[in-house]
Coordinates of C-alpha atoms and ligand atoms in Angstrom, one line a residue:
M1 CA 26.6 3.0 79.0
S2 CA 24.1 4.0 76.8
Q3 CA 20.8 5.7 77.6
T4 CA 17.7 3.9 75.9
P5 CA 15.4 6.0 74.0
G6 CA 12.5 7.1 75.8
T7 CA 13.8 6.9 79.2
A8 CA 14.6 9.0 82.2
T9 CA 18.1 9.8 83.2
T10 CA 20.6 7.7 84.9
A11 CA 22.8 8.5 87.8
P12 CA 26.0 7.2 88.8
V13 CA 26.8 7.3 92.5
D14 CA 30.3 7.6 94.0
P15 CA 30.3 4.2 96.0
S16 CA 32.8 5.4 98.3
T17 CA 30.1 8.0 100.1
S18 CA 26.8 6.3 99.6
R19 CA 27.7 2.7 101.0
D20 CA 27.6 2.0 104.5
S21 CA 27.3 -2.0 103.8
P22 CA 31.4 -2.4 102.9
D23 CA 32.0 -0.8 106.3
L24 CA 29.8 -3.3 108.1
A25 CA 31.3 -6.3 105.6
R26 CA 34.8 -5.0 106.9
M27 CA 33.6 -5.2 110.3
L28 CA 32.3 -8.7 110.3
G29 CA 35.2 -10.1 108.3
T30 CA 37.8 -8.7 111.2
I31 CA 35.3 -10.8 113.8
A32 CA 35.5 -13.8 111.7
A33 CA 38.9 -13.6 110.9
E34 CA 39.8 -13.2 114.8
M35 CA 38.1 -16.4 115.3
A36 CA 39.7 -18.3 112.7
S37 CA 43.2 -17.4 113.6
A38 CA 42.4 -18.2 117.3
G39 CA 41.1 -21.2 116.3
G40 CA 44.2 -21.8 113.7
F41 CA 42.5 -21.4 110.8
R42 CA 43.4 -19.2 107.5
V43 CA 40.5 -18.7 105.6
S44 CA 37.3 -17.2 107.2
A45 CA 34.2 -16.0 105.8
V46 CA 30.6 -14.7 106.5
S47 CA 27.4 -15.2 104.9
L48 CA 24.0 -13.7 105.7
F49 CA 20.3 -14.0 104.9
R50 CA 19.5 -11.2 102.5
A51 CA 15.9 -10.2 100.4
S52 CA 14.3 -13.2 99.1
D53 CA 15.8 -15.5 102.4
E54 CA 18.9 -16.4 100.3
L55 CA 22.5 -16.6 102.0
E56 CA 25.0 -14.7 100.6
F57 CA 28.7 -14.5 101.2
V58 CA 29.3 -11.0 102.4
V59 CA 33.2 -11.3 103.3
V60 CA 35.9 -13.9 102.6
D61 CA 39.4 -13.5 104.3
G62 CA 42.4 -15.2 104.3
D63 CA 42.6 -16.6 100.8
D64 CA 42.2 -14.6 97.6
D65 CA 41.0 -17.4 95.4
A66 CA 38.4 -17.9 98.0
A67 CA 37.3 -14.5 98.1
A68 CA 37.3 -14.3 94.3
D69 CA 35.0 -17.7 94.1
L70 CA 32.7 -17.2 97.0
T71 CA 32.2 -13.2 97.7
G72 CA 28.7 -12.5 96.7
D73 CA 27.9 -16.2 96.2
I74 CA 24.7 -17.7 96.9
T75 CA 23.9 -20.9 99.0
P76 CA 20.2 -21.8 98.6
T77 CA 18.3 -21.6 101.9
P78 CA 17.5 -25.6 101.8
V79 CA 21.1 -26.5 100.9
A80 CA 22.4 -24.1 104.2
M81 CA 19.9 -25.8 106.1
T82 CA 20.7 -29.4 105.3
M83 CA 24.5 -28.5 106.0
L84 CA 23.5 -27.6 109.7
E85 CA 21.1 -30.1 110.1
R86 CA 23.3 -32.8 109.1
A87 CA 26.5 -31.6 110.7
E88 CA 27.9 -32.5 114.1
R89 CA 27.4 -30.0 117.3
W90 CA 30.9 -28.9 119.1
G91 CA 28.7 -26.3 121.1
P92 CA 27.9 -23.4 119.1
L93 CA 29.8 -25.0 116.3
R94 CA 28.8 -27.0 113.4
F95 CA 31.2 -29.7 111.7
L96 CA 30.1 -31.4 108.8
P97 CA 32.9 -34.1 107.5
H98 CA 33.7 -34.5 104.1
H99 CA 31.9 -37.7 103.5
E100 CA 28.6 -36.2 104.7
A101 CA 29.7 -32.7 102.7
V102 CA 30.9 -34.3 99.6
E103 CA 27.5 -34.5 97.8
L104 CA 26.6 -30.9 98.1
L105 CA 30.2 -30.6 96.7
D106 CA 28.2 -27.5 94.4
H107 CA 27.6 -25.7 97.2
I108 CA 31.2 -26.1 98.7
W109 CA 34.5 -23.8 98.4
V110 CA 36.9 -26.8 98.0
G111 CA 40.6 -24.8 98.5
S112 CA 43.6 -26.0 96.5
A113 CA 46.0 -25.8 99.1
E114 CA 49.1 -28.2 99.2
G115 CA 48.4 -31.2 100.8
D116 CA 44.6 -31.2 101.4
G117 CA 43.6 -34.8 100.7
A118 CA 46.8 -36.0 100.6
D119 CA 47.4 -36.5 104.3
A120 CA 46.7 -39.6 105.7
H121 CA 46.5 -38.9 109.1
P122 CA 42.9 -39.8 110.5
D123 CA 42.3 -36.4 111.9
A124 CA 43.6 -34.8 108.7
W125 CA 41.6 -31.9 107.5
Q126 CA 39.6 -33.0 104.2
P127 CA 38.9 -30.8 101.3
C128 CA 35.0 -30.8 101.9
D129 CA 35.0 -30.6 105.6
L130 CA 32.8 -27.8 106.9
L131 CA 33.3 -25.8 109.8
M132 CA 30.4 -23.3 110.8
A133 CA 29.2 -21.2 113.4
P134 CA 25.6 -20.1 113.0
L135 CA 24.7 -16.5 113.7
T136 CA 21.2 -16.0 115.6
D137 CA 19.6 -13.3 117.0
A138 CA 18.2 -13.0 120.4
E139 CA 15.0 -14.7 119.5
G140 CA 17.4 -17.4 118.1
A141 CA 16.2 -16.9 114.3
L142 CA 19.1 -17.7 111.9
Q143 CA 20.6 -14.5 110.5
G144 CA 23.8 -15.8 108.9
I145 CA 26.9 -18.4 109.0
V146 CA 30.5 -17.8 109.7
W147 CA 32.8 -20.1 108.3
V148 CA 36.2 -21.3 108.6
D149 CA 38.5 -23.7 106.4
L150 CA 42.0 -24.8 105.9
P151 CA 43.7 -25.2 109.4
H152 CA 47.5 -24.2 109.4
D153 CA 48.4 -27.6 110.8
G154 CA 46.2 -29.5 108.5
R155 CA 44.1 -31.3 111.0
R156 CA 40.6 -31.1 112.2
P157 CA 40.5 -29.4 115.5
G158 CA 41.3 -30.8 118.5
P159 CA 39.5 -30.1 121.8
E160 CA 41.5 -27.0 122.9
Q161 CA 41.2 -25.9 119.8
R162 CA 37.3 -26.2 119.4
R163 CA 37.1 -24.7 123.1
R164 CA 39.2 -21.5 121.9
L165 CA 36.9 -21.4 118.6
A166 CA 33.6 -22.0 120.7
E167 CA 34.3 -19.2 122.7
H168 CA 35.2 -16.9 120.0
A169 CA 32.2 -17.9 118.1
E170 CA 30.1 -16.9 121.1
R171 CA 31.3 -13.5 121.2
A172 CA 31.6 -13.1 117.3
N173 CA 27.8 -13.7 117.3
R174 CA 26.7 -11.1 120.2
A175 CA 29.1 -8.8 117.9
M176 CA 27.8 -9.5 114.3
V177 CA 24.4 -9.3 115.7
Q178 CA 24.4 -6.3 117.1
A179 CA 26.4 -4.7 114.0
L180 CA 23.8 -5.9 111.5
E181 CA 20.8 -4.5 113.9
H182 CA 22.8 -1.3 113.9
E183 CA 23.0 -1.6 110.2
R184 CA 19.4 -2.4 110.0
L185 CA 18.3 0.6 111.5
R186 CA 20.4 2.8 109.8
E187 CA 19.2 1.6 106.5
Q188 CA 15.7 1.8 107.8
V189 CA 16.1 5.3 108.3
R190 CA 17.9 6.2 105.2
L191 CA 15.3 4.3 103.2
A192 CA 12.3 6.0 104.5
D193 CA 14.1 9.4 104.0
A194 CA 14.3 8.4 100.4
A195 CA 11.0 7.5 100.2
R196 CA 9.6 10.3 102.0
R197 CA 11.4 12.4 99.5
V198 CA 9.7 10.6 96.9
V199 CA 6.1 10.9 98.3
R200 CA 6.8 14.7 99.0
T201 CA 7.8 15.3 95.3
A202 CA 5.2 13.2 94.2
T203 CA 2.3 14.9 96.0
A204 CA 3.3 18.4 95.2
D205 CA 4.7 18.2 91.7
L206 CA 3.1 17.9 88.6
D207 CA 6.0 18.6 86.3
L208 CA 6.9 14.7 85.2
A209 CA 10.4 15.3 84.2
R210 CA 11.1 17.1 87.7
L211 CA 9.4 14.2 89.5
V212 CA 11.5 11.5 87.9
Q213 CA 14.8 13.4 88.4
T214 CA 13.8 13.8 92.4
T215 CA 13.2 10.3 92.3
I216 CA 16.4 9.4 90.9
D217 CA 18.4 11.8 93.4
S218 CA 16.4 10.4 96.4
V219 CA 17.4 6.6 95.5
C220 CA 20.9 7.6 95.0
D221 CA 21.0 9.0 98.3
G222 CA 19.1 6.5 99.9
F223 CA 19.8 3.2 98.7
A224 CA 23.6 2.3 98.3
V225 CA 23.4 2.0 94.8
D226 CA 26.0 2.5 91.4
E227 CA 23.5 3.7 88.7
V228 CA 19.5 4.5 88.6
R229 CA 17.0 4.5 85.9
V230 CA 13.4 5.3 85.4
H231 CA 11.8 4.3 82.5
L232 CA 7.9 5.4 81.6
L233 CA 6.1 2.9 79.1
A234 CA 4.0 5.7 77.5
E235 CA 7.5 7.4 76.5
E236 CA 9.3 4.2 74.9
D237 CA 9.2 3.3 71.4
V238 CA 9.0 -0.5 71.8
A239 CA 10.8 -0.9 68.5
D240 CA 14.1 0.9 69.7
L241 CA 14.5 -0.5 72.9
D242 CA 17.3 -3.2 73.6
E243 CA 17.2 -6.5 74.6
L244 CA 17.3 -5.8 78.4
S245 CA 15.2 -3.0 78.2
L246 CA 12.4 -4.8 76.4
Q247 CA 13.1 -7.8 79.0
S248 CA 13.2 -5.5 82.1
R249 CA 9.8 -4.2 80.6
L250 CA 8.1 -7.5 80.8
L251 CA 9.0 -8.2 84.1
A252 CA 8.1 -5.1 85.7
E253 CA 4.7 -6.0 84.2
R254 CA 4.3 -9.2 85.9
C255 CA 6.1 -7.7 89.0
W256 CA 3.2 -5.3 89.3
R257 CA 0.4 -7.9 88.4
D258 CA 2.3 -9.9 91.5
Q259 CA 3.1 -6.5 93.7
Q260 CA 6.8 -7.5 94.0
V261 CA 10.2 -6.5 93.0
A262 CA 12.6 -8.7 91.1
I263 CA 16.2 -9.1 91.7
V264 CA 18.5 -10.1 88.9
S265 CA 22.0 -11.3 89.4
H266 CA 24.4 -14.1 88.3
R267 CA 24.6 -15.3 91.9
R268 CA 21.1 -15.4 92.2
A269 CA 18.5 -18.2 90.9
A270 CA 16.2 -16.8 88.2
P271 CA 13.0 -14.6 89.8
A272 CA 9.7 -17.1 89.3
L273 CA 8.3 -14.4 87.0
L274 CA 11.3 -15.3 84.2
S275 CA 11.6 -18.0 82.1
A276 CA 15.4 -19.5 82.0
E277 CA 16.0 -17.7 78.4
E278 CA 14.4 -14.3 79.6
H279 CA 16.9 -14.5 82.8
A280 CA 19.6 -15.2 80.4
V281 CA 18.7 -12.2 78.5
L282 CA 18.8 -10.0 81.4
L283 CA 21.8 -11.4 82.7
D284 CA 23.8 -10.8 79.3
G285 CA 22.6 -7.3 79.4
L286 CA 23.8 -6.8 83.1
H287 CA 27.0 -8.2 81.8
E288 CA 27.2 -6.0 79.1
Q289 CA 27.2 -3.1 81.5
G290 CA 29.4 -4.0 84.1
D291 CA 27.0 -4.6 86.9
A292 CA 26.4 -7.8 89.0
S293 CA 23.0 -7.2 90.3
L294 CA 19.7 -5.2 89.3
L295 CA 16.8 -4.3 91.9
L296 CA 13.8 -3.8 89.4
T297 CA 10.5 -1.9 90.8
P298 CA 7.7 -1.6 88.9
L299 CA 5.8 1.7 88.9
G300 CA 2.0 1.5 88.7
A301 CA -1.1 2.8 90.2
G302 CA -4.2 0.2 90.5
P303 CA -4.3 -2.2 88.0
E304 CA -2.0 -0.2 85.5
C305 CA 1.8 -0.5 85.1
V306 CA 3.4 2.6 84.0
G307 CA 6.9 2.0 84.1
R308 CA 9.7 0.8 86.0
L309 CA 12.8 1.7 88.3
L310 CA 15.9 0.4 88.1
M311 CA 18.5 -0.1 90.7
F312 CA 22.0 -1.1 89.4
R313 CA 25.2 -2.5 91.7
H314 CA 28.5 -3.0 90.0
D315 CA 29.9 -5.6 92.3
R316 CA 27.1 -6.6 94.8
A317 CA 24.3 -9.1 94.5
D318 CA 22.8 -8.5 97.6
W319 CA 19.4 -6.5 98.1
S320 CA 18.0 -6.4 102.1
D321 CA 14.4 -7.0 102.7
E322 CA 14.2 -3.3 103.7
E323 CA 15.5 -2.2 100.2
A324 CA 13.1 -4.3 98.7
S325 CA 10.2 -3.1 100.7
A326 CA 11.1 0.4 100.4
A327 CA 11.3 0.3 96.7
L328 CA 8.2 -1.4 96.3
D329 CA 6.5 1.7 98.5
I330 CA 8.3 4.0 95.8
G331 CA 6.9 2.2 93.0
H332 CA 3.6 2.6 94.1
D333 CA 4.2 6.4 95.0
L334 CA 5.6 7.3 91.8
G335 CA 3.2 5.1 90.0
R336 CA 0.5 7.2 91.2
A337 CA 2.4 10.4 90.7
V338 CA 3.1 9.4 87.1
L339 CA -0.7 9.5 86.4
N340 CA -1.5 12.4 88.2
A341 CA 1.2 14.4 86.1
R342 CA -0.3 12.7 83.2
S343 CA -3.9 14.1 83.8
F344 CA -2.6 17.4 84.8
E345 CA -0.8 17.8 81.1
R346 CA -3.8 16.3 79.5
E347 CA -5.9 18.7 81.2
Q348 CA -3.4 21.4 80.0
Q349 CA -3.4 20.8 76.6
A350 CA -7.2 20.7 76.8
A351 CA -7.3 23.8 78.0
A352 CA -4.7 25.3 75.4
Y353 CA -6.9 23.7 72.6
R354 CA -10.1 25.1 74.0
Q355 CA -8.4 28.6 74.3
Q356 CA -7.0 28.2 70.5
L357 CA -10.7 27.0 69.6
I358 CA -12.2 30.4 71.1
A359 CA -9.8 32.3 69.2
T360 CA -10.2 30.9 66.0
M361 CA -14.4 30.9 66.0
A362 CA -13.9 34.6 67.6
H363 CA -11.8 35.6 64.2
E364 CA -13.9 33.6 61.9
L365 CA -17.3 35.1 63.0
K366 CA -16.0 39.1 63.5
N367 CA -15.9 39.6 59.7
P368 CA -19.2 38.0 58.7
L369 CA -21.0 39.8 61.6
A370 CA -19.3 43.0 60.8
A371 CA -20.6 42.7 56.8
V372 CA -24.2 41.9 58.5
G373 CA -23.8 45.4 60.4
G374 CA -22.5 47.0 57.1
Y375 CA -25.5 45.9 55.0
L376 CA -28.0 46.4 57.7
D377 CA -26.8 50.2 58.2
M378 CA -27.2 50.5 54.4
L379 CA -30.6 48.8 54.4
E380 CA -31.9 51.3 56.9
M381 CA -30.4 54.3 54.7
F382 CA -32.2 53.2 51.8
L383 CA -35.5 52.3 53.2
A384 CA -35.6 55.8 55.4
E385 CA -35.7 57.3 51.6
E386 CA -38.0 54.7 50.5
P387 CA -41.5 56.5 51.4
G388 CA -44.2 53.7 52.8
T389 CA -42.2 51.2 54.0
G390 CA -44.2 49.0 56.6
T391 CA -44.2 48.8 60.4
Q392 CA -43.8 45.3 59.8
V393 CA -40.4 45.7 57.7
Q394 CA -39.4 48.5 60.4
R395 CA -39.8 46.5 63.4
S396 CA -38.0 43.3 61.7
L397 CA -35.0 45.6 60.8
R398 CA -34.8 46.7 64.5
G399 CA -34.9 42.9 65.5
I400 CA -32.1 42.2 63.0
G401 CA -30.3 45.0 64.5
R402 CA -30.5 44.1 68.3
A403 CA -29.5 40.4 67.3
T404 CA -26.3 41.8 65.5
R405 CA -25.4 44.0 68.4
R406 CA -25.8 40.5 70.8
L407 CA -23.9 38.7 68.3
D408 CA -21.1 41.3 68.5
D409 CA -20.6 41.7 72.2
I410 CA -20.4 37.8 72.4
V411 CA -17.7 37.9 69.7
A412 CA -16.2 40.6 71.5
D413 CA -16.1 38.4 74.7
L414 CA -14.7 35.4 73.0
L415 CA -11.8 37.7 72.0
T416 CA -11.2 39.5 74.8
L417 CA -11.2 35.7 76.6
A418 CA -8.6 34.4 74.0
R419 CA -6.1 37.2 74.4
F420 CA -5.7 36.7 78.2
D421 CA -2.9 34.5 79.2
E422 CA -0.4 36.4 80.6
A423 CA -0.4 39.1 83.1
A424 CA -0.3 42.7 81.6
D425 CA 2.5 44.8 80.8
P426 CA 1.8 48.1 82.6
A427 CA 4.4 50.0 80.3
S428 CA 2.1 49.0 77.3
L429 CA -0.9 49.9 78.7
E430 CA -2.4 54.0 78.1
P431 CA -4.5 55.6 80.5
H432 CA -8.2 55.7 80.3
D433 CA -10.9 57.5 81.8
L434 CA -13.2 55.0 83.1
G435 CA -15.7 57.6 83.8
A436 CA -16.1 58.5 80.4
L437 CA -16.2 55.0 79.1
L438 CA -19.2 54.4 81.7
H439 CA -21.1 57.1 80.0
D440 CA -20.7 55.8 76.7
V441 CA -21.6 52.0 77.8
V442 CA -24.7 53.1 79.9
D443 CA -25.8 55.3 76.7
G444 CA -25.2 52.0 74.9
L445 CA -27.4 49.6 76.8
A446 CA -30.0 52.5 77.2
V447 CA -32.3 50.8 74.8
Q448 CA -32.3 47.3 76.7
A449 CA -32.7 49.0 79.9
D450 CA -35.7 51.7 78.8
A451 CA -37.5 48.3 77.3
R452 CA -38.3 47.2 80.7
G453 CA -38.3 50.0 82.5
I454 CA -35.3 49.9 84.3
R455 CA -33.4 53.2 85.3
V456 CA -29.4 53.2 85.4
Q457 CA -27.8 56.2 87.2
V458 CA -24.2 56.8 86.9
H459 CA -22.4 58.2 90.0
L460 CA -18.7 59.8 88.7
P461 CA -16.1 61.3 90.7
S462 CA -15.3 65.0 90.3
Q463 CA -11.7 64.1 89.1
Q464 CA -11.0 61.9 86.2
A465 CA -10.7 58.1 87.1
L466 CA -7.8 57.2 85.2
V467 CA -6.5 53.5 84.8
D468 CA -3.3 51.8 82.7
A469 CA -5.5 49.5 80.1
D470 CA -6.4 48.6 76.7
P471 CA -9.7 50.4 76.0
S472 CA -11.3 47.4 74.6
D473 CA -10.7 45.4 77.7
L474 CA -12.2 48.2 79.9
E475 CA -15.2 48.0 78.2
R476 CA -15.7 44.6 78.3
L477 CA -15.3 44.8 81.9
V478 CA -18.1 47.7 82.4
V479 CA -20.5 46.1 80.0
N480 CA -20.9 43.0 80.8
L481 CA -21.2 44.0 84.6
V482 CA -23.8 46.8 84.0
S483 CA -25.7 44.7 81.5
N484 CA -25.7 41.6 84.0
A485 CA -27.2 44.4 86.6
V486 CA -29.9 45.4 84.0
K487 CA -30.6 41.9 82.8
Y488 CA -31.1 40.1 86.3
S489 CA -33.0 43.3 87.4
H490 CA -36.8 43.2 87.8
D491 CA -38.7 45.2 85.4
G492 CA -39.0 49.0 86.3
G493 CA -36.1 48.0 88.7
E494 CA -33.1 50.3 89.6
V495 CA -29.5 50.1 88.9
D496 CA -26.6 52.3 90.4
V497 CA -23.2 52.5 89.1
H498 CA -20.7 54.2 91.6
L499 CA -17.3 55.3 90.6
E500 CA -14.6 56.5 92.6
A501 CA -10.9 57.7 92.5
A502 CA -9.7 56.8 95.4
P503 CA -5.7 56.8 94.9
P504 CA -3.8 54.7 94.2
T505 CA -7.0 52.9 93.5
V506 CA -10.0 53.4 91.3
V507 CA -13.2 51.9 92.5
L508 CA -16.5 50.8 90.7
R509 CA -19.4 49.8 92.4
V510 CA -22.3 48.4 90.3
V511 CA -25.2 47.7 92.7
D512 CA -28.8 46.4 91.4
R513 CA -32.0 44.9 93.2
G514 CA -32.9 42.5 91.2
I515 CA -32.8 38.5 91.8
G516 CA -29.7 38.1 93.4
I517 CA -27.4 35.1 93.7
D518 CA -27.5 32.3 95.8
P519 CA -24.5 31.9 98.0
A520 CA -23.6 28.6 96.9
E521 CA -23.5 29.7 93.5
K522 CA -20.5 32.5 94.4
Q523 CA -17.4 30.4 93.9
R524 CA -18.4 29.5 90.6
L525 CA -20.1 32.7 89.2
F526 CA -16.7 33.6 87.5
E527 CA -16.0 30.2 85.4
E528 CA -16.2 30.2 81.9
F529 CA -19.6 29.2 80.6
Y530 CA -20.9 28.9 84.1
R531 CA -24.6 29.8 84.4
S532 CA -27.3 29.5 87.0
A533 CA -29.2 26.8 87.7
D534 CA -31.9 29.5 89.2
P535 CA -34.9 29.4 86.7
A536 CA -35.1 33.5 86.9
A537 CA -31.4 33.5 85.9
A538 CA -31.6 31.0 83.2
S539 CA -34.6 32.5 81.7
Q540 CA -32.2 35.5 80.4
P541 CA -30.2 35.0 77.4
G542 CA -26.5 34.5 78.3
T543 CA -23.2 32.8 77.4
G544 CA -21.9 32.4 81.0
L545 CA -18.7 34.2 79.8
G546 CA -19.4 37.7 81.0
L547 CA -18.2 37.4 84.6
A548 CA -15.1 34.9 83.6
I549 CA -13.9 38.3 81.4
V550 CA -14.7 40.4 84.1
H551 CA -12.4 38.3 86.3
R552 CA -9.9 37.9 83.5
V553 CA -9.6 41.6 82.9
V554 CA -9.6 42.8 86.7
H555 CA -6.7 40.0 87.4
H556 CA -4.9 41.3 84.3
L557 CA -4.9 44.7 85.3
G558 CA -4.1 43.7 89.1
G559 CA -7.2 44.6 90.5
R560 CA -9.6 42.4 92.3
I561 CA -13.5 41.7 92.3
D562 CA -15.9 41.4 95.3
V563 CA -19.7 40.2 95.0
E564 CA -22.0 40.8 98.0
S565 CA -25.7 39.0 96.9
A566 CA -28.6 38.0 98.6
P567 CA -31.5 36.0 96.6
G568 CA -34.2 38.2 96.0
E569 CA -32.4 41.7 97.7
G570 CA -30.2 42.2 94.7
S571 CA -26.3 42.2 94.1
V572 CA -23.4 44.4 94.5
F573 CA -20.3 44.0 92.4
T574 CA -17.2 45.9 93.5
V575 CA -14.3 46.3 91.3
T576 CA -11.0 47.8 92.6
L577 CA -8.3 48.6 90.0
P578 CA -5.0 49.9 90.5
G579 CA -5.2 54.0 89.4
S580 CA -3.2 55.2 86.4
R581 CA 0.5 55.3 87.1
V582 CA 0.8 58.9 85.0
Ligands
ADP601 P1 -24.3 35.5 81.6 O1 -24.0 35.3 80.3 O2 -25.1 33.8 82.0 O3 -24.9 36.4 82.2 P2 -22.4 35.7 83.4 O4 -20.8 35.3 83.6 O5 -22.5 37.4 83.0 O6 -22.9 34.8 82.3 O7 -22.6 35.3 84.7 C1 -22.9 34.4 85.4 C2 -24.0 33.8 86.3 O8 -23.7 34.8 87.0 C3 -25.4 34.4 85.6 O9 -25.7 33.4 84.9 C4 -26.4 34.5 86.7 O10 -26.8 33.5 87.3 C5 -25.1 35.1 87.8 N1 -25.2 36.7 87.6 C6 -24.6 37.6 87.3 N2 -24.4 38.9 87.5 C7 -25.9 38.8 88.4 C8 -26.4 39.7 88.7 N3 -26.2 41.0 88.7 N4 -27.7 39.4 89.8 C9 -27.9 38.1 89.4 N5 -27.1 37.1 89.1 C10 -26.3 37.7 88.6

């Protein structure tokens, strides 16, 4: 069997292990055969109501031709009802004589046994004679029919035979209804289990391929099918589809609109959703694959049909109501899961794109900025040698210098952000003294702090506080925390930076007594581009990247970060990092 492009997986199943129904059919067959032989008949058959209320022959015994002709055959419900209504009542049995039955010839098996119809005896068994026993459940609802045919003596049964047949029919009815009920319960448990497995994966797994595979496995286990396929509309190229796939795609969309499954088989009338030609195309496709029937379930969510689940049976055309409704449930669960997985995939692509954009921008900005910085240095040198340069020019130069450093900072943040995707490999990192770095950073921020009368004090441990890290990452971490503390302090405020070497960890604590943070905002502080809505915070320049970078660096190095803060009182950011292994 060929696999259609843009399609997920097929799974052939070993019928001997996964099917319960043949056992049931065998059991029903035995009961019917006993009844037939007790009444002197050679052939017996049982037909049952299956999904969509049609009567299907599930077992035929006593004649190979009859078995070949009838097994899987469907008797439309109105025809079966007519047969039962017109028949003579023989206790629990119904007898429809040849002359009444003959107009229903299309739906009647006529045996080719010798002597059929040739016997002139008034009680001779006629070719279209029908002898049936309706199977009813405890509430009297019709479940199916047991049929007997071809009497050994070639005669319609006399009173004694009828009595024996009637006795057996009643016993057979009880046994069969019990067996059917048992089978139905087993099936419900099995199907519920399959559906549960699909739901569990559907809610937990966002990987589309895995999701589809689990569904196929669960359906194979739970439903007695020979092959299962899942087709997702978005992954199919319509131009590549064969006739069967095209037609089933169309049918799935109609099924989703009407919220139903469709059963396609030679034995059965076309689903109402199909034209005769469309049905013929599907039947040809089935025939080519060697399958007897297909249960098609649309996959969807809301108004959108996203694909179809196809279940094939090689030699059975019947699908139970339980199977049909369990399949429809799976169609809903899988449909929703497919949409979830897709939107997750899209989010990931968007995140990757954003990451790429940040990296490109940062690299593109880096070089011209370095050039601006270089020219600025040169200009300062020239002017220093040039006597009489006006204060206005010097102030402008200092302004350009500050703006350039600020841009440098932003670009450094972006570059750091772009680099973090995976956890650090500690072996590739060198030990660096956080204390020395802290001094440099605080020196670098002195101009900014002094301008607003803010005093920054550094409290270092007596020994080195070594951390295995990329020095530029450590610098971004410290710059962002300390510059935030300064930025969000009140003019004339105080910032304390404590460093402790507490083997096996190193702890950095940045304390300010500034504007503080609203508890409702704490959750979001570390998100990229998040900036507070508080006007006092929003009036400060910023990108919303600083803490996102701090968080990434800390995470990258296998550490943790904690925030304690109260609005109007100030904030404490505590970073705990693993100390160097060296
Ligand atoms: P920004 O560039 O806006 O400073 P950050 O990512 O560094 O971006 O910080 C995110 C937000 O967290 C800031 O907009 C600010 O509201 C708040 N924040 C960070 N540090 C402090 C602090 N020390 N005191 C008060 N608020 C702070």
